[in-house]
PDB file of C-alpha atoms in Angstrom:
ATOM      1  CA  MET P   1      19.808  59.540  92.751  1.00  0.00           C
ATOM      2  CA  ALA P   2      18.576  56.093  91.690  1.00  0.00           C
ATOM      3  CA  GLU P   3      15.888  57.687  89.554  1.00  0.00           C
ATOM      4  CA  ILE P   4      18.515  59.762  87.704  1.00  0.00           C
ATOM      5  CA  LEU P   5      20.588  56.640  87.163  1.00  0.00           C
ATOM      6  CA  ASP P   6      17.553  54.736  85.845  1.00  0.00           C
ATOM      7  CA  THR P   7      16.785  57.519  83.383  1.00  0.00           C
ATOM      8  CA  ALA P   8      20.393  57.696  82.205  1.00  0.00           C
ATOM      9  CA  CYS P   9      20.512  53.942  81.631  1.00  0.00           C
ATOM     10  CA  ILE P  10      17.209  53.940  79.735  1.00  0.00           C
ATOM     11  CA  VAL P  11      18.401  56.782  77.514  1.00  0.00           C
ATOM     12  CA  ALA P  12      21.744  55.086  76.879  1.00  0.00           C
ATOM     13  CA  PHE P  13      20.634  51.479  76.474  1.00  0.00           C
ATOM     14  CA  GLY P  14      16.887  51.651  75.935  1.00  0.00           C
ATOM     15  CA  THR P  15      14.807  50.240  73.104  1.00  0.00           C
ATOM     16  CA  THR P  16      11.860  52.163  71.716  1.00  0.00           C
ATOM     17  CA  ALA P  17       8.424  50.601  72.089  1.00  0.00           C
ATOM     18  CA  VAL P  18       4.853  51.794  71.746  1.00  0.00           C
ATOM     19  CA  LEU P  19       2.326  51.709  74.577  1.00  0.00           C
ATOM     20  CA  TYR P  20      -1.408  51.494  73.873  1.00  0.00           C
ATOM     21  CA  PRO P  21      -3.068  52.380  77.188  1.00  0.00           C
ATOM     22  CA  GLN P  22      -6.353  50.585  77.848  1.00  0.00           C
ATOM     23  CA  SER P  23      -7.930  53.929  78.781  1.00  0.00           C
ATOM     24  CA  THR P  24      -7.181  55.312  75.295  1.00  0.00           C
ATOM     25  CA  PRO P  25      -6.427  52.285  73.085  1.00  0.00           C
ATOM     26  CA  GLU P  26      -6.182  54.341  69.894  1.00  0.00           C
ATOM     27  CA  THR P  27      -3.423  56.496  71.366  1.00  0.00           C
ATOM     28  CA  ALA P  28       0.112  55.349  70.614  1.00  0.00           C
ATOM     29  CA  VAL P  29       2.516  56.457  73.326  1.00  0.00           C
ATOM     30  CA  PRO P  30       6.220  56.057  72.449  1.00  0.00           C
ATOM     31  CA  ILE P  31       8.210  54.756  75.402  1.00  0.00           C
ATOM     32  CA  GLN P  32      11.729  53.545  76.040  1.00  0.00           C
ATOM     33  CA  GLY P  33      12.811  50.609  78.134  1.00  0.00           C
ATOM     34  CA  ILE P  34      15.549  48.086  78.752  1.00  0.00           C
ATOM     35  CA  PHE P  35      15.157  44.338  78.237  1.00  0.00           C
ATOM     36  CA  GLU P  36      15.620  42.275  81.373  1.00  0.00           C
ATOM     37  CA  LYS P  37      16.060  38.528  81.692  1.00  0.00           C
ATOM     38  CA  PRO P  38      12.667  36.748  81.837  1.00  0.00           C
ATOM     39  CA  SER P  39      11.984  33.592  83.848  1.00  0.00           C
ATOM     40  CA  ILE P  40      12.811  31.409  80.871  1.00  0.00           C
ATOM     41  CA  LEU P  41      15.050  32.413  78.002  1.00  0.00           C
ATOM     42  CA  GLU P  42      13.998  31.575  74.466  1.00  0.00           C
ATOM     43  CA  GLU P  43      15.853  30.984  71.242  1.00  0.00           C
ATOM     44  CA  VAL P  44      15.127  34.393  69.769  1.00  0.00           C
ATOM     45  CA  LEU P  45      15.825  37.941  70.884  1.00  0.00           C
ATOM     46  CA  PRO P  46      13.471  39.967  73.083  1.00  0.00           C
ATOM     47  CA  GLY P  47      10.993  41.721  70.841  1.00  0.00           C
ATOM     48  CA  PHE P  48      10.565  38.505  68.866  1.00  0.00           C
ATOM     49  CA  SER P  49      10.165  36.111  71.797  1.00  0.00           C
ATOM     50  CA  SER P  50       6.945  35.301  73.660  1.00  0.00           C
ATOM     51  CA  LEU P  51       8.120  36.512  77.067  1.00  0.00           C
ATOM     52  CA  VAL P  52       9.720  39.896  77.668  1.00  0.00           C
ATOM     53  CA  ARG P  53      10.581  41.814  80.792  1.00  0.00           C
ATOM     54  CA  PHE P  54      10.848  45.508  79.989  1.00  0.00           C
ATOM     55  CA  PHE P  55      12.237  48.025  82.483  1.00  0.00           C
ATOM     56  CA  VAL P  56      10.764  51.529  82.079  1.00  0.00           C
ATOM     57  CA  GLY P  57      10.658  54.840  83.894  1.00  0.00           C
ATOM     58  CA  TYR P  58       7.195  54.483  85.357  1.00  0.00           C
ATOM     59  CA  LEU P  59       6.957  58.159  86.328  1.00  0.00           C
ATOM     60  CA  ASP P  60       8.061  59.320  82.872  1.00  0.00           C
ATOM     61  CA  ILE P  61       5.145  57.682  81.031  1.00  0.00           C
ATOM     62  CA  THR P  62       1.724  59.320  80.737  1.00  0.00           C
ATOM     63  CA  PRO P  63      -0.642  57.677  81.280  1.00  0.00           C
ATOM     64  CA  ALA P  64       1.260  55.301  83.542  1.00  0.00           C
ATOM     65  CA  PRO P  65       1.326  51.750  82.167  1.00  0.00           C
ATOM     66  CA  GLN P  66      -0.922  49.247  83.855  1.00  0.00           C
ATOM     67  CA  HIS P  67      -1.819  45.587  83.840  1.00  0.00           C
ATOM     68  CA  GLY P  68      -3.829  44.856  80.675  1.00  0.00           C
ATOM     69  CA  ASP P  69      -2.256  47.508  78.451  1.00  0.00           C
ATOM     70  CA  ILE P  70      -0.754  46.551  75.096  1.00  0.00           C
ATOM     71  CA  ILE P  71       2.843  47.258  74.084  1.00  0.00           C
ATOM     72  CA  THR P  72       4.364  46.837  70.654  1.00  0.00           C
ATOM     73  CA  ILE P  73       8.080  46.097  70.291  1.00  0.00           C
ATOM     74  CA  TYR P  74       9.592  45.732  66.816  1.00  0.00           C
ATOM     75  CA  GLY P  75       6.060  45.301  65.484  1.00  0.00           C
ATOM     76  CA  THR P  76       5.185  42.464  67.855  1.00  0.00           C
ATOM     77  CA  SER P  77       2.224  43.038  70.195  1.00  0.00           C
ATOM     78  CA  TYR P  78       2.439  42.083  73.847  1.00  0.00           C
ATOM     79  CA  ASP P  79      -0.006  42.198  76.765  1.00  0.00           C
ATOM     80  CA  VAL P  80       1.200  43.672  80.025  1.00  0.00           C
ATOM     81  CA  ASP P  81       0.611  40.523  82.092  1.00  0.00           C
ATOM     82  CA  ASP P  82       2.027  41.921  85.287  1.00  0.00           C
ATOM     83  CA  MET P  83       4.221  44.773  86.504  1.00  0.00           C
ATOM     84  CA  GLU P  84       6.455  45.537  89.439  1.00  0.00           C
ATOM     85  CA  VAL P  85       6.960  49.177  90.387  1.00  0.00           C
ATOM     86  CA  ASP P  86       9.972  49.972  92.540  1.00  0.00           C
ATOM     87  CA  ALA P  87      10.315  52.644  95.190  1.00  0.00           C
ATOM     88  CA  VAL P  88      12.177  55.131  93.004  1.00  0.00           C
ATOM     89  CA  GLY P  89       9.850  55.238  90.018  1.00  0.00           C
ATOM     90  CA  GLY P  90      11.109  52.424  87.845  1.00  0.00           C
ATOM     91  CA  ALA P  91       8.920  49.531  86.754  1.00  0.00           C
ATOM     92  CA  THR P  92       9.470  46.122  85.232  1.00  0.00           C
ATOM     93  CA  LEU P  93       6.675  45.231  82.853  1.00  0.00           C
ATOM     94  CA  LYS P  94       6.120  41.508  82.352  1.00  0.00           C
ATOM     95  CA  LEU P  95       4.958  41.070  78.785  1.00  0.00           C
ATOM     96  CA  ARG P  96       3.418  38.095  77.006  1.00  0.00           C
ATOM     97  CA  LYS P  97       3.002  37.927  73.253  1.00  0.00           C
ATOM     98  CA  ARG P  98      -0.552  38.161  71.948  1.00  0.00           C
ATOM     99  CA  SER P  99      -1.902  35.341  69.806  1.00  0.00           C
ATOM    100  CA  ASN P 100      -2.439  36.084  66.158  1.00  0.00           C
ATOM    101  CA  THR P 101      -5.881  35.787  64.706  1.00  0.00           C
ATOM    102  CA  VAL P 102      -4.391  33.698  61.915  1.00  0.00           C
ATOM    103  CA  SER P 103      -2.023  31.062  63.187  1.00  0.00           C
ATOM    104  CA  LYS P 104       0.699  29.363  61.201  1.00  0.00           C
ATOM    105  CA  ARG P 105       0.884  26.409  63.567  1.00  0.00           C
ATOM    106  CA  THR P 106       0.316  22.921  62.214  1.00  0.00           C
ATOM    107  CA  MET P 107      -0.469  19.725  64.007  1.00  0.00           C
ATOM    108  CA  GLN P 108       2.598  17.736  63.166  1.00  0.00           C
ATOM    109  CA  GLY P 109       1.915  14.591  65.141  1.00  0.00           C
ATOM    110  CA  THR P 110      -0.587  12.718  63.067  1.00  0.00           C
ATOM    111  CA  ALA P 111       0.877  13.879  59.781  1.00  0.00           C
ATOM    112  CA  MET P 112       4.342  12.670  60.630  1.00  0.00           C
ATOM    113  CA  ILE P 113       3.040   9.395  62.009  1.00  0.00           C
ATOM    114  CA  THR P 114       1.017   8.789  58.870  1.00  0.00           C
ATOM    115  CA  THR P 115       4.012   9.275  56.650  1.00  0.00           C
ATOM    116  CA  ALA P 116       6.386   7.228  58.805  1.00  0.00           C
TER     117      ALA P 116
ATOM    118  CA  MET K   1      -1.753   0.113  72.106  1.00  0.00           C
ATOM    119  CA  LEU K   2      -2.707   3.287  70.296  1.00  0.00           C
ATOM    120  CA  ASN K   3      -0.156   5.926  69.459  1.00  0.00           C
ATOM    121  CA  PRO K   4      -1.088   8.669  71.965  1.00  0.00           C
ATOM    122  CA  ALA K   5      -0.174  11.371  69.438  1.00  0.00           C
ATOM    123  CA  ILE K   6      -3.257  10.446  67.445  1.00  0.00           C
ATOM    124  CA  LEU K   7      -5.398  11.028  70.512  1.00  0.00           C
ATOM    125  CA  THR K   8      -3.645  14.325  71.232  1.00  0.00           C
ATOM    126  CA  ASP K   9      -4.547  15.554  67.777  1.00  0.00           C
ATOM    127  CA  ALA K  10      -8.090  14.201  68.088  1.00  0.00           C
ATOM    128  CA  ILE K  11      -8.612  16.155  71.319  1.00  0.00           C
ATOM    129  CA  VAL K  12      -7.389  19.294  69.580  1.00  0.00           C
ATOM    130  CA  THR K  13      -9.647  18.735  66.603  1.00  0.00           C
ATOM    131  CA  THR K  14     -12.625  18.197  68.889  1.00  0.00           C
ATOM    132  CA  LEU K  15     -11.942  21.313  70.965  1.00  0.00           C
ATOM    133  CA  GLN K  16     -11.682  23.315  67.756  1.00  0.00           C
ATOM    134  CA  THR K  17     -15.325  22.470  67.025  1.00  0.00           C
ATOM    135  CA  ILE K  18     -16.606  24.300  70.127  1.00  0.00           C
ATOM    136  CA  PRO K  19     -17.668  27.670  68.680  1.00  0.00           C
ATOM    137  CA  TYR K  20     -17.598  29.733  71.872  1.00  0.00           C
ATOM    138  CA  LEU K  21     -14.251  28.254  72.866  1.00  0.00           C
ATOM    139  CA  VAL K  22     -12.784  29.243  69.507  1.00  0.00           C
ATOM    140  CA  ALA K  23     -14.308  32.699  69.971  1.00  0.00           C
ATOM    141  CA  ALA K  24     -12.486  32.948  73.303  1.00  0.00           C
ATOM    142  CA  MET K  25      -9.258  32.102  71.464  1.00  0.00           C
ATOM    143  CA  ASN K  26      -9.402  35.257  69.320  1.00  0.00           C
ATOM    144  CA  GLY K  27     -11.754  33.502  66.928  1.00  0.00           C
ATOM    145  CA  ASP K  28      -8.949  31.368  65.517  1.00  0.00           C
ATOM    146  CA  GLY K  29      -9.156  27.602  65.965  1.00  0.00           C
ATOM    147  CA  ASP K  30      -5.429  27.356  65.283  1.00  0.00           C
ATOM    148  CA  ASN K  31      -4.844  28.939  68.685  1.00  0.00           C
ATOM    149  CA  ILE K  32      -5.868  25.504  70.012  1.00  0.00           C
ATOM    150  CA  TYR K  33      -2.997  23.227  69.102  1.00  0.00           C
ATOM    151  CA  ALA K  34      -1.052  20.095  69.977  1.00  0.00           C
ATOM    152  CA  TYR K  35       2.405  19.663  71.419  1.00  0.00           C
ATOM    153  CA  HIS K  36       4.367  16.605  70.341  1.00  0.00           C
ATOM    154  CA  TYR K  37       7.670  15.357  71.627  1.00  0.00           C
ATOM    155  CA  PHE K  38       9.704  15.693  68.461  1.00  0.00           C
ATOM    156  CA  ALA K  39      13.257  16.103  69.653  1.00  0.00           C
ATOM    157  CA  GLY K  40      14.974  18.820  67.696  1.00  0.00           C
ATOM    158  CA  SER K  41      11.887  20.145  65.967  1.00  0.00           C
ATOM    159  CA  GLU K  42       9.831  20.967  69.061  1.00  0.00           C
ATOM    160  CA  HIS K  43      10.913  23.055  72.021  1.00  0.00           C
ATOM    161  CA  ARG K  44      11.191  21.258  75.324  1.00  0.00           C
ATOM    162  CA  LEU K  45       7.814  21.024  77.021  1.00  0.00           C
ATOM    163  CA  ALA K  46       8.566  23.516  79.806  1.00  0.00           C
ATOM    164  CA  GLU K  47       9.578  26.140  77.276  1.00  0.00           C
ATOM    165  CA  ALA K  48       6.571  25.425  75.086  1.00  0.00           C
ATOM    166  CA  ILE K  49       4.273  26.006  78.059  1.00  0.00           C
ATOM    167  CA  ALA K  50       6.101  29.145  79.181  1.00  0.00           C
ATOM    168  CA  LYS K  51       6.040  30.760  75.747  1.00  0.00           C
ATOM    169  CA  MET K  52       2.379  30.118  74.956  1.00  0.00           C
ATOM    170  CA  THR K  53       0.835  33.259  73.552  1.00  0.00           C
ATOM    171  CA  ALA K  54      -2.442  34.617  74.881  1.00  0.00           C
ATOM    172  CA  PRO K  55      -5.037  33.381  74.272  1.00  0.00           C
ATOM    173  CA  SER K  56      -4.200  29.782  73.444  1.00  0.00           C
ATOM    174  CA  ILE K  57      -4.778  26.177  74.467  1.00  0.00           C
ATOM    175  CA  MET K  58      -2.050  23.558  74.122  1.00  0.00           C
ATOM    176  CA  VAL K  59      -2.747  19.835  74.438  1.00  0.00           C
ATOM    177  CA  TYR K  60      -0.024  17.322  75.173  1.00  0.00           C
ATOM    178  CA  TRP K  61       0.342  13.688  76.188  1.00  0.00           C
ATOM    179  CA  GLU K  62       1.157  13.304  79.874  1.00  0.00           C
ATOM    180  CA  GLY K  63       1.646   9.530  79.937  1.00  0.00           C
ATOM    181  CA  THR K  64      -0.125   6.192  79.795  1.00  0.00           C
ATOM    182  CA  GLN K  65      -1.176   4.040  82.741  1.00  0.00           C
ATOM    183  CA  GLY K  66      -1.229   0.327  82.097  1.00  0.00           C
ATOM    184  CA  GLY K  67      -3.253  -2.227  84.088  1.00  0.00           C
ATOM    185  CA  ASN K  68      -6.209  -4.532  84.054  1.00  0.00           C
ATOM    186  CA  PHE K  69      -8.836  -1.884  84.697  1.00  0.00           C
ATOM    187  CA  SER K  70     -11.646  -4.014  83.370  1.00  0.00           C
ATOM    188  CA  GLY K  71     -12.054  -6.922  81.056  1.00  0.00           C
ATOM    189  CA  TYR K  72     -11.404  -4.778  78.034  1.00  0.00           C
ATOM    190  CA  GLU K  73      -9.518  -1.678  79.214  1.00  0.00           C
ATOM    191  CA  ILE K  74      -5.795  -2.085  79.796  1.00  0.00           C
ATOM    192  CA  PHE K  75      -4.411   1.343  78.825  1.00  0.00           C
ATOM    193  CA  LYS K  76      -5.486   4.741  80.107  1.00  0.00           C
ATOM    194  CA  HIS K  77      -3.930   7.655  78.234  1.00  0.00           C
ATOM    195  CA  ARG K  78      -3.514  10.923  80.131  1.00  0.00           C
ATOM    196  CA  PHE K  79      -3.446  14.342  78.472  1.00  0.00           C
ATOM    197  CA  SER K  80      -2.980  17.862  79.752  1.00  0.00           C
ATOM    198  CA  VAL K  81      -4.856  20.839  78.383  1.00  0.00           C
ATOM    199  CA  VAL K  82      -2.929  24.037  79.121  1.00  0.00           C
ATOM    200  CA  ILE K  83      -5.062  27.168  79.000  1.00  0.00           C
ATOM    201  CA  ARG K  84      -3.897  30.772  78.618  1.00  0.00           C
ATOM    202  CA  ALA K  85      -6.730  33.293  78.567  1.00  0.00           C
ATOM    203  CA  ALA K  86      -6.818  36.456  76.507  1.00  0.00           C
ATOM    204  CA  ASN K  87      -6.227  39.904  77.939  1.00  0.00           C
ATOM    205  CA  GLN K  88      -9.705  40.928  79.066  1.00  0.00           C
ATOM    206  CA  ALA K  89      -9.043  44.656  79.428  1.00  0.00           C
ATOM    207  CA  ASN K  90     -11.633  46.516  77.344  1.00  0.00           C
ATOM    208  CA  ALA K  91     -13.300  43.230  76.309  1.00  0.00           C
ATOM    209  CA  GLU K  92     -16.997  43.701  75.555  1.00  0.00           C
ATOM    210  CA  THR K  93     -17.885  40.331  77.066  1.00  0.00           C
ATOM    211  CA  PRO K  94     -14.941  39.316  79.239  1.00  0.00           C
ATOM    212  CA  ILE K  95     -14.469  35.623  79.880  1.00  0.00           C
ATOM    213  CA  SER K  96     -12.625  34.239  82.883  1.00  0.00           C
ATOM    214  CA  TYR K  97     -10.645  31.029  83.243  1.00  0.00           C
ATOM    215  CA  GLU K  98     -13.683  29.544  84.941  1.00  0.00           C
ATOM    216  CA  GLY K  99     -15.739  30.329  81.872  1.00  0.00           C
ATOM    217  CA  ILE K 100     -13.146  28.886  79.498  1.00  0.00           C
ATOM    218  CA  TRP K 101     -12.980  25.636  81.440  1.00  0.00           C
ATOM    219  CA  GLN K 102     -16.757  25.358  81.381  1.00  0.00           C
ATOM    220  CA  LEU K 103     -16.602  25.720  77.608  1.00  0.00           C
ATOM    221  CA  VAL K 104     -13.962  22.982  77.413  1.00  0.00           C
ATOM    222  CA  ALA K 105     -15.969  20.593  79.578  1.00  0.00           C
ATOM    223  CA  ASN K 106     -19.508  21.499  78.531  1.00  0.00           C
ATOM    224  CA  GLY K 107     -19.268  23.115  75.114  1.00  0.00           C
ATOM    225  CA  HIS K 108     -21.076  21.324  72.316  1.00  0.00           C
ATOM    226  CA  VAL K 109     -18.695  19.563  69.952  1.00  0.00           C
ATOM    227  CA  ASN K 110     -18.783  18.539  66.300  1.00  0.00           C
ATOM    228  CA  GLY K 111     -21.987  20.494  65.682  1.00  0.00           C
ATOM    229  CA  THR K 112     -23.971  18.201  67.999  1.00  0.00           C
ATOM    230  CA  SER K 113     -25.633  18.759  71.354  1.00  0.00           C
ATOM    231  CA  LEU K 114     -23.025  16.570  73.072  1.00  0.00           C
ATOM    232  CA  ASN K 115     -19.957  17.750  74.945  1.00  0.00           C
ATOM    233  CA  ILE K 116     -16.432  16.345  74.853  1.00  0.00           C
ATOM    234  CA  ARG K 117     -17.117  14.179  77.918  1.00  0.00           C
ATOM    235  CA  GLN K 118     -19.985  12.400  76.210  1.00  0.00           C
ATOM    236  CA  ILE K 119     -18.346  11.269  72.987  1.00  0.00           C
ATOM    237  CA  ASN K 120     -15.739   8.812  71.808  1.00  0.00           C
ATOM    238  CA  ILE K 121     -12.861  11.063  70.797  1.00  0.00           C
ATOM    239  CA  THR K 122     -11.868   8.289  68.394  1.00  0.00           C
ATOM    240  CA  PRO K 123     -13.531   4.908  67.801  1.00  0.00           C
ATOM    241  CA  ASP K 124     -10.658   3.235  69.692  1.00  0.00           C
ATOM    242  CA  VAL K 125     -11.310   4.900  73.052  1.00  0.00           C
ATOM    243  CA  ASP K 126     -14.197   5.022  75.495  1.00  0.00           C
ATOM    244  CA  PRO K 127     -15.639   8.374  76.572  1.00  0.00           C
ATOM    245  CA  MET K 128     -13.157  10.143  78.817  1.00  0.00           C
ATOM    246  CA  GLU K 129     -13.140   9.800  82.561  1.00  0.00           C
ATOM    247  CA  THR K 130     -14.433  12.845  84.443  1.00  0.00           C
ATOM    248  CA  PRO K 131     -11.913  15.596  83.677  1.00  0.00           C
ATOM    249  CA  SER K 132     -10.171  17.789  86.241  1.00  0.00           C
ATOM    250  CA  VAL K 133      -8.582  21.224  86.124  1.00  0.00           C
ATOM    251  CA  ALA K 134      -6.065  22.943  88.387  1.00  0.00           C
ATOM    252  CA  HIS K 135      -4.637  26.405  88.899  1.00  0.00           C
ATOM    253  CA  MET K 136      -0.961  26.940  88.073  1.00  0.00           C
ATOM    254  CA  VAL K 137       1.486  29.841  88.329  1.00  0.00           C
ATOM    255  CA  ASP K 138       4.365  30.151  85.878  1.00  0.00           C
ATOM    256  CA  GLY K 139       7.821  31.660  86.238  1.00  0.00           C
ATOM    257  CA  GLU K 140       6.453  35.094  85.407  1.00  0.00           C
ATOM    258  CA  GLU K 141       4.010  34.662  88.312  1.00  0.00           C
ATOM    259  CA  THR K 142       1.152  34.613  85.829  1.00  0.00           C
ATOM    260  CA  ASP K 143      -1.948  32.513  86.409  1.00  0.00           C
ATOM    261  CA  TYR K 144      -2.880  29.767  84.021  1.00  0.00           C
ATOM    262  CA  PHE K 145      -4.824  26.524  84.232  1.00  0.00           C
ATOM    263  CA  VAL K 146      -4.171  22.931  83.246  1.00  0.00           C
ATOM    264  CA  GLY K 147      -6.988  20.508  82.580  1.00  0.00           C
ATOM    265  CA  SER K 148      -6.522  16.750  82.721  1.00  0.00           C
ATOM    266  CA  PHE K 149      -8.193  14.262  80.390  1.00  0.00           C
ATOM    267  CA  VAL K 150      -7.972  10.473  80.760  1.00  0.00           C
ATOM    268  CA  LEU K 151      -8.974   8.379  77.764  1.00  0.00           C
ATOM    269  CA  PRO K 152      -9.397   4.611  78.321  1.00  0.00           C
ATOM    270  CA  GLU K 153      -8.410   2.626  75.250  1.00  0.00           C
ATOM    271  CA  ILE K 154     -10.834  -0.041  74.114  1.00  0.00           C
ATOM    272  CA  GLY K 155      -9.021  -3.356  74.108  1.00  0.00           C
ATOM    273  CA  ASP K 156      -5.489  -3.450  72.780  1.00  0.00           C
ATOM    274  CA  THR K 157      -5.331  -1.733  69.424  1.00  0.00           C
ATOM    275  CA  ALA K 158      -2.832  -3.366  67.143  1.00  0.00           C
TER     276      ALA K 158
END
């Protein structure tokens, strides 16, 4: 019963993402999931933030997601840092944004001190 | 007393000269960066640590200890070096947190054969005291590590 409810909720409220399994990294697997509240909320929406918890139907995804896979949401790439699979086939994937190879960060400290 | 922000940036700049450490940060030195306490323009520190992307290293000022440590050292500046490793699944040469910390502590800096423990980060500070590192777990129950650097200031910089 809980599994049916999970599936219904994911269909009704889910967001589409793409899973790149580590066993077949070139294979894009479309999946659906629901955003859950992470340990710390950020100032932007899930899919743009660094931390995302994503509830999926673990049994509905082939191959099953695992720690170390990559998931793309709204074009942003995340690592599956950790996952918690429940007894009825649902799973919460704990995602952390991957660093870019070209960063737009700047070291503000010295610059702002110099100009003060 | 020195402005600790200058030392924070100097630590970052020095770490960015360790080739293998940069390689472990997706090959991008900008993934090693500084956090500064700019109210309004920076996130609060806890959030900045939580939202670090992987891989990355963030350096921030932890505080300054004052005292008469010797005849010419009266300020010791403490810095934290927060380390988030890259996803190692499918990596050709995976590197662990242990390996990253060894690169931080032993990697050759500034194109020399010296490591960060053996140099003056800036002319105003002595070589750092022996650094430490500790395991941490964040709110997502993810492992990460925080290194600790202590830089004794030479004299009392005006």
